[in-house]
Short mmCIF file of C-alpha atoms in Angstrom, two decimals:
data_model
loop_
_atom_site.label_atom_id
_atom_site.label_comp_id
_atom_site.label_asym_id
_atom_site.label_seq_id
_atom_site.Cartn_x
_atom_site.Cartn_y
_atom_site.Cartn_z
CA UNK A 231 63.73 98.63 -1.53
CA UNK A 232 61.65 95.98 0.20
CA UNK A 233 61.71 93.91 3.31
CA UNK A 234 61.54 90.66 1.17
CA UNK A 235 64.48 91.63 -0.94
CA UNK A 236 66.44 92.71 2.04
CA UNK A 237 65.84 89.39 3.73
CA UNK A 238 67.53 87.63 0.80
CA UNK A 239 70.85 89.32 1.32
CA UNK A 240 73.52 86.95 2.86
CA UNK A 241 74.77 88.65 6.04
CA UNK A 242 78.08 86.70 5.72
CA UNK A 243 79.17 88.20 2.25
CA UNK A 244 80.71 91.75 2.64
CA UNK A 245 80.01 94.19 -0.08
CA UNK A 246 76.52 92.64 -1.22
CA UNK A 247 73.73 94.86 -1.70
CA UNK A 248 70.51 95.60 -3.55
CA UNK A 249 69.84 97.78 -6.43
CA UNK A 250 66.72 99.94 -6.45
CA UNK A 251 65.15 97.18 -8.68
CA UNK A 252 65.73 94.73 -5.98
CA UNK A 253 68.55 92.92 -7.62
CA UNK A 254 71.85 91.87 -5.89
CA UNK A 255 75.17 93.44 -6.67
CA UNK A 256 78.58 92.89 -5.39
CA UNK A 257 80.74 95.88 -4.63
CA UNK A 258 84.51 95.52 -5.35
CA UNK A 259 87.13 96.10 -2.91
CA UNK A 260 88.89 99.44 -3.49
CA UNK A 261 92.37 97.95 -4.30
CA UNK A 262 94.33 96.90 -7.24
CA UNK A 263 97.19 94.95 -5.86
CA UNK A 264 95.63 91.45 -6.32
CA UNK A 265 94.81 90.92 -2.58
CA UNK A 266 91.19 89.79 -2.11
CA UNK A 267 90.89 90.72 1.56
CA UNK A 268 89.76 93.87 3.43
CA UNK A 269 92.94 93.80 5.66
CA UNK A 270 94.94 96.96 4.89
CA UNK A 271 92.18 98.30 2.53
CA UNK A 272 92.89 102.00 3.65
CA UNK A 273 96.62 101.64 2.76
CA UNK A 274 95.75 99.99 -0.50
CA UNK A 275 93.40 102.61 -1.61
CA UNK A 276 95.85 105.31 -0.70
CA UNK A 277 98.30 103.57 -2.82
CA UNK A 278 95.74 103.30 -5.85
CA UNK A 279 95.00 106.84 -5.69
CA UNK A 280 98.90 107.76 -5.56
CA UNK A 281 99.44 105.65 -8.63
CA UNK A 282 96.50 107.15 -10.39
CA UNK A 283 97.60 110.68 -9.81
CA UNK A 284 101.24 109.82 -10.93
CA UNK A 285 100.02 108.59 -14.41
CA UNK A 286 97.59 111.27 -14.81
CA UNK A 287 98.79 113.98 -17.20
CA UNK A 288 95.67 116.00 -17.55
CA UNK A 289 94.51 118.95 -15.37
CA UNK A 290 93.53 117.82 -11.89
CA UNK A 291 89.99 118.15 -10.39
CA UNK A 292 89.28 121.70 -9.20
CA UNK A 293 89.28 122.09 -5.35
CA UNK A 294 85.97 122.01 -3.65
CA UNK A 295 84.70 125.61 -3.23
CA UNK A 296 83.15 126.41 0.28
CA UNK A 297 81.03 129.14 1.52
CA UNK A 298 83.14 132.01 2.86
CA UNK A 299 83.24 132.58 6.62
CA UNK A 300 82.61 136.30 5.98
CA UNK A 301 81.31 137.79 2.74
CA UNK A 302 82.11 141.33 1.88
CA UNK A 303 79.26 143.10 0.02
CA UNK A 304 81.84 144.39 -2.65
CA UNK A 305 82.25 140.73 -3.77
CA UNK A 306 78.57 140.75 -5.02
CA UNK A 307 77.27 142.17 -8.37
CA UNK A 308 75.72 145.65 -8.15
CA UNK A 309 72.07 145.94 -7.30
CA UNK A 310 69.73 147.13 -10.19
CA UNK A 311 66.21 147.78 -10.70
CA UNK A 312 65.87 144.82 -12.99
CA UNK A 313 67.88 142.25 -11.20
CA UNK A 314 67.06 143.12 -7.70
CA UNK A 315 69.52 143.25 -4.77
CA UNK A 316 72.01 140.56 -4.18
CA UNK A 317 72.39 139.76 -0.53
CA UNK A 318 74.84 136.69 -0.43
CA UNK A 319 76.11 133.58 -2.20
CA UNK A 320 74.76 130.10 -2.29
CA UNK A 321 76.74 126.91 -1.59
CA UNK A 322 76.32 124.91 -4.94
CA UNK A 323 78.04 127.29 -7.24
CA UNK A 324 78.87 130.14 -5.03
CA UNK A 325 76.42 132.16 -7.28
CA UNK A 326 74.73 135.30 -6.05
CA UNK A 327 71.29 135.06 -4.51
CA UNK A 328 68.86 137.98 -4.96
CA UNK A 329 65.80 139.58 -3.52
CA UNK A 330 63.47 140.58 -6.37
CA UNK A 331 60.25 142.46 -5.33
CA UNK A 332 59.00 142.89 -8.93
CA UNK A 333 58.33 139.28 -9.27
CA UNK A 334 55.64 136.91 -7.90
CA UNK A 335 56.84 137.34 -4.37
CA UNK A 336 56.36 140.92 -3.18
CA UNK A 337 57.49 140.18 0.41
CA UNK A 338 60.55 138.64 2.29
CA UNK A 339 61.00 137.08 5.79
CA UNK A 340 64.16 136.77 7.84
CA UNK A 341 64.32 134.59 10.93
CA UNK A 342 67.28 134.39 13.20
CA UNK A 343 68.24 134.52 16.84
CA UNK A 344 70.84 137.00 18.55
CA UNK A 345 73.98 137.54 16.67
CA UNK A 346 72.67 135.57 13.65
CA UNK A 347 73.19 138.47 11.20
CA UNK A 348 69.48 139.37 10.46
CA UNK A 349 69.99 143.18 11.07
CA UNK A 350 72.93 143.05 8.81
CA UNK A 351 70.85 141.40 6.13
CA UNK A 352 68.12 144.14 6.43
CA UNK A 353 70.80 146.84 6.35
CA UNK A 354 72.28 145.36 3.12
CA UNK A 355 68.94 145.04 1.49
CA UNK A 356 68.11 148.68 2.32
CA UNK A 357 71.49 149.99 0.98
CA UNK A 358 70.97 147.90 -2.10
CA UNK A 359 67.44 149.31 -2.74
CA UNK A 360 68.84 152.75 -2.30
CA UNK A 361 71.50 152.30 -4.83
CA UNK A 362 69.23 150.49 -7.38
CA UNK A 363 66.29 153.14 -7.34
CA UNK A 364 65.95 156.93 -7.19
CA UNK A 365 64.02 158.30 -4.47
CA UNK A 366 61.09 159.16 -6.74
CA UNK A 367 60.77 155.39 -7.64
CA UNK A 368 61.21 153.83 -4.28
CA UNK A 369 60.71 154.83 -0.68
CA UNK A 370 61.53 152.98 2.51
CA UNK A 371 59.74 152.83 5.77
CA UNK A 372 62.18 151.68 8.31
CA UNK A 373 60.89 150.20 11.69
CA UNK A 374 63.78 149.80 13.91
CA UNK A 375 62.95 149.61 17.71
CA UNK A 376 66.58 148.62 18.65
CA UNK A 377 67.97 151.37 16.36
CA UNK A 378 70.29 148.92 14.62
CA UNK A 379 69.39 150.38 11.26
CA UNK A 380 69.62 154.13 12.29
CA UNK A 381 72.34 154.86 9.75
CA UNK A 382 69.58 154.55 7.04
CA UNK A 383 67.42 157.12 8.89
CA UNK A 384 68.36 160.25 7.13
CA UNK A 385 68.66 158.92 3.53
CA UNK A 386 66.36 160.72 0.98
CA UNK A 387 64.82 157.30 0.19
CA UNK A 388 63.45 156.91 3.78
CA UNK A 389 59.98 158.36 4.01
CA UNK A 390 59.57 157.26 7.75
CA UNK A 391 62.13 156.00 10.26
CA UNK A 392 60.10 154.63 13.20
CA UNK A 393 61.79 153.69 16.46
CA UNK A 394 58.59 153.02 18.50
CA UNK A 395 55.28 151.00 18.02
CA UNK A 396 53.20 154.10 17.81
CA UNK A 397 55.38 155.83 15.16
CA UNK A 398 55.35 152.48 13.14
CA UNK A 399 51.54 152.20 13.33
CA UNK A 400 51.16 155.64 12.07
CA UNK A 401 53.46 154.98 9.09
CA UNK A 402 51.34 151.73 8.52
CA UNK A 403 48.12 153.80 8.40
CA UNK A 404 49.71 156.26 5.93
CA UNK A 405 50.67 153.31 3.71
CA UNK A 406 47.24 151.74 3.99
CA UNK A 407 45.80 155.11 2.77
CA UNK A 408 48.12 155.16 -0.21
CA UNK A 409 47.29 151.48 -0.95
CA UNK A 410 43.58 152.37 -0.84
CA UNK A 411 44.08 154.95 -3.41
CA UNK A 412 45.96 152.66 -5.76
CA UNK A 413 43.43 149.77 -5.61
CA UNK A 414 40.91 149.53 -8.49
CA UNK A 415 37.59 151.10 -7.74
CA UNK A 416 34.51 148.74 -7.25
CA UNK A 417 33.01 149.54 -10.58
CA UNK A 418 36.26 149.07 -12.50
CA UNK A 419 36.52 146.47 -15.34
CA UNK A 420 38.00 143.17 -14.19
CA UNK A 421 40.17 143.43 -17.27
CA UNK A 422 41.53 146.85 -16.35
CA UNK A 423 45.31 147.13 -15.53
CA UNK A 424 46.42 149.05 -12.47
CA UNK A 425 46.75 152.64 -13.29
CA UNK A 426 48.52 153.99 -10.23
CA UNK A 427 51.72 156.08 -10.33
CA UNK A 428 54.31 157.04 -7.89
CA UNK A 429 57.10 155.16 -5.86
CA UNK A 430 57.03 151.69 -4.56
CA UNK A 431 57.13 151.32 -0.92
CA UNK A 432 59.28 148.77 1.00
CA UNK A 433 58.89 148.32 4.73
CA UNK A 434 61.99 147.24 6.43
CA UNK A 435 60.85 146.01 9.93
CA UNK A 436 63.59 144.66 12.21
CA UNK A 437 62.92 142.57 15.30
CA UNK A 438 59.11 142.33 14.66
CA UNK A 439 58.66 140.00 17.69
CA UNK A 440 59.54 142.81 20.09
CA UNK A 441 56.52 144.79 19.37
CA UNK A 442 54.00 142.26 18.00
CA UNK A 443 51.79 140.19 20.15
CA UNK A 444 48.88 137.71 19.92
CA UNK A 445 46.45 140.69 19.72
CA UNK A 446 48.33 142.25 16.74
CA UNK A 447 51.15 144.42 15.85
CA UNK A 448 51.78 147.97 14.44
CA UNK A 449 51.44 146.66 10.83
CA UNK A 450 47.95 145.56 11.41
CA UNK A 451 46.51 148.26 9.10
CA UNK A 452 48.22 146.60 6.22
CA UNK A 453 46.73 143.25 6.71
CA UNK A 454 44.05 143.30 3.96
CA UNK A 455 46.47 144.72 1.31
CA UNK A 456 49.33 142.23 1.85
CA UNK A 457 48.03 139.86 -0.60
CA UNK A 458 47.87 142.39 -3.39
CA UNK A 459 51.27 144.18 -2.45
CA UNK A 460 52.91 143.39 -5.75
CA UNK A 461 50.08 145.06 -7.60
CA UNK A 462 49.97 148.25 -5.71
CA UNK A 463 53.79 148.61 -5.03
CA UNK A 464 53.80 147.67 -1.40
CA UNK A 465 56.45 145.16 -0.11
CA UNK A 466 57.23 144.04 3.49
CA UNK A 467 60.65 142.78 4.61
CA UNK A 468 60.04 141.50 8.00
CA UNK A 469 62.68 140.05 10.48
CA UNK A 470 62.14 138.18 13.93
CA UNK A 471 63.80 135.71 16.29
CA UNK A 472 63.37 132.02 15.77
CA UNK A 473 62.59 131.65 19.39
CA UNK A 474 58.89 131.96 19.99
CA UNK A 475 58.11 131.75 16.27
CA UNK A 476 55.64 128.90 16.82
CA UNK A 477 53.62 131.23 19.14
CA UNK A 478 54.09 134.11 16.88
CA UNK A 479 52.56 132.32 14.00
CA UNK A 480 49.06 133.25 15.49
CA UNK A 481 49.79 136.99 14.93
CA UNK A 482 47.90 138.24 11.99
CA UNK A 483 50.50 140.03 9.80
CA UNK A 484 53.14 137.39 10.47
CA UNK A 485 50.80 134.59 9.83
CA UNK A 486 49.48 136.22 6.61
CA UNK A 487 52.93 136.66 5.09
CA UNK A 488 53.65 132.95 5.76
CA UNK A 489 50.33 131.87 4.18
CA UNK A 490 51.22 133.91 1.11
CA UNK A 491 54.37 131.62 0.71
CA UNK A 492 56.62 134.60 1.14
CA UNK A 493 60.41 133.47 0.61
CA UNK A 494 62.93 134.05 3.30
CA UNK A 495 66.08 133.08 4.93
CA UNK A 496 66.38 131.08 8.02
CA UNK A 497 69.54 132.02 9.91
CA UNK A 498 70.76 130.45 13.20
CA UNK A 499 68.15 129.29 15.53
CA UNK A 500 66.49 126.45 17.59
CA UNK A 501 65.11 123.60 15.36
CA UNK A 502 62.83 122.74 18.14
CA UNK A 503 60.60 125.70 17.04
CA UNK A 504 59.45 123.48 14.18
CA UNK A 505 58.96 124.29 10.45
CA UNK A 506 59.09 128.03 9.78
CA UNK A 507 59.10 128.36 5.99
CA UNK A 508 58.01 125.81 3.51
CA UNK A 509 58.35 122.96 6.10
CA UNK A 510 61.91 123.83 6.81
CA UNK A 511 63.26 124.20 10.29
CA UNK A 512 66.09 126.55 11.41
CA UNK A 513 69.33 125.21 12.80
CA UNK A 514 72.50 126.21 14.54
CA UNK A 515 74.67 128.20 12.04
CA UNK A 516 77.63 130.59 12.04
CA UNK A 517 76.87 134.26 11.83
CA UNK A 518 75.31 135.29 8.48
CA UNK A 519 74.86 131.56 7.47
CA UNK A 520 71.35 130.40 6.67
CA UNK A 521 68.92 128.44 4.48
CA UNK A 522 67.29 130.32 1.63
CA UNK A 523 63.66 128.93 1.23
CA UNK A 524 61.67 129.74 -1.83
CA UNK A 525 58.28 128.28 -2.85
CA UNK A 526 58.64 125.25 -5.17
CA UNK A 527 62.45 125.14 -4.72
CA UNK A 528 64.78 122.98 -2.71
CA UNK A 529 66.20 125.05 0.22
CA UNK A 530 69.75 125.94 -0.31
CA UNK A 531 72.51 127.12 2.25
CA UNK A 532 73.69 130.72 1.70
CA UNK A 533 76.24 132.95 3.26
CA UNK A 534 74.74 136.55 3.63
CA UNK A 535 76.88 139.52 3.13
CA UNK A 536 78.11 141.34 6.31
CA UNK A 537 76.92 144.90 6.17
CA UNK A 538 78.20 146.74 9.32
CA UNK A 539 76.46 149.90 10.49
CA UNK A 540 77.88 153.20 9.62
CA UNK A 541 78.47 155.26 12.81
CA UNK A 542 76.00 158.12 13.21
CA UNK A 543 77.32 160.97 15.50
CA UNK A 544 75.38 161.19 18.55
CA UNK A 545 73.34 157.97 18.02
CA UNK A 546 73.10 155.12 20.48
CA UNK A 547 73.28 151.94 18.28
CA UNK A 548 72.62 148.49 19.72
CA UNK A 549 75.33 145.83 19.25
CA UNK A 550 75.36 143.55 16.19
CA UNK A 551 77.23 140.67 15.11
CA UNK A 552 80.65 140.85 14.01
CA UNK A 553 82.62 138.32 11.82
CA UNK A 554 83.67 135.32 13.79
CA UNK A 555 81.17 135.52 16.39
CA UNK A 556 78.64 132.53 16.80
#
């Protein structure tokens, strides 16, 4: 409150404190047995609660609900073109949390170290987008150097499945060409609305840090159109490790997505990497647990749904986290 008001508090009087207005208050002992002493306070408080419960005839307070240790995707609402894709539940009311690319935030970021659940989150988003949109309305470009999302590769929604940096750069160049065709010509009226048609394109890029360096990455062709992605139907979902994020901030595409205020989830990671999204740091979390950070909102703790890979015959799939692992 203030140093002057704090100095006026008598140190020898237990329970004496200050209001926000600088006034003194006296806290009462939590007991109703007539004893004005702090000896045996814990027992007296327990007795007080027992007496209150014995005389209370109305319904009791509901139990405190906690985030689940593992969240099954079937416990979430179905994805839809209007509402977006639910990917988890938040801690305040256990309500679903959504990714909506049609709104003011066309891109999404996922940070998490090994076994944190970031590949599971991207897989769930991909499956949700496939359910919510027909192939003629939405196409996916999946960049997956560790082949953790290989079960999405042969879906009709997937325009390109890239498992190497050269393939990813070719896909990015193709998207840049499409984006160029959708942008308004130089002589267009500033009041003219976008007139492009065709599907929206969503890039799901897992483990971006494995292929991007200080000199650039395979998404470099898209750098100049990221800011207008929502207007031209281009969206990027990028995941990377928390470790090394401070150095990775100088990579152009990753840095641009952060500059645009893209929302995202901070899964388990080292807080020593510093603020990653909206001034928020990562912290050690159980698998699938993280902080959802959106521009202008307070970060909220969420549990993301566990979406295990579907076995693909003959495919070598990298290991991913399983429920119960840290």
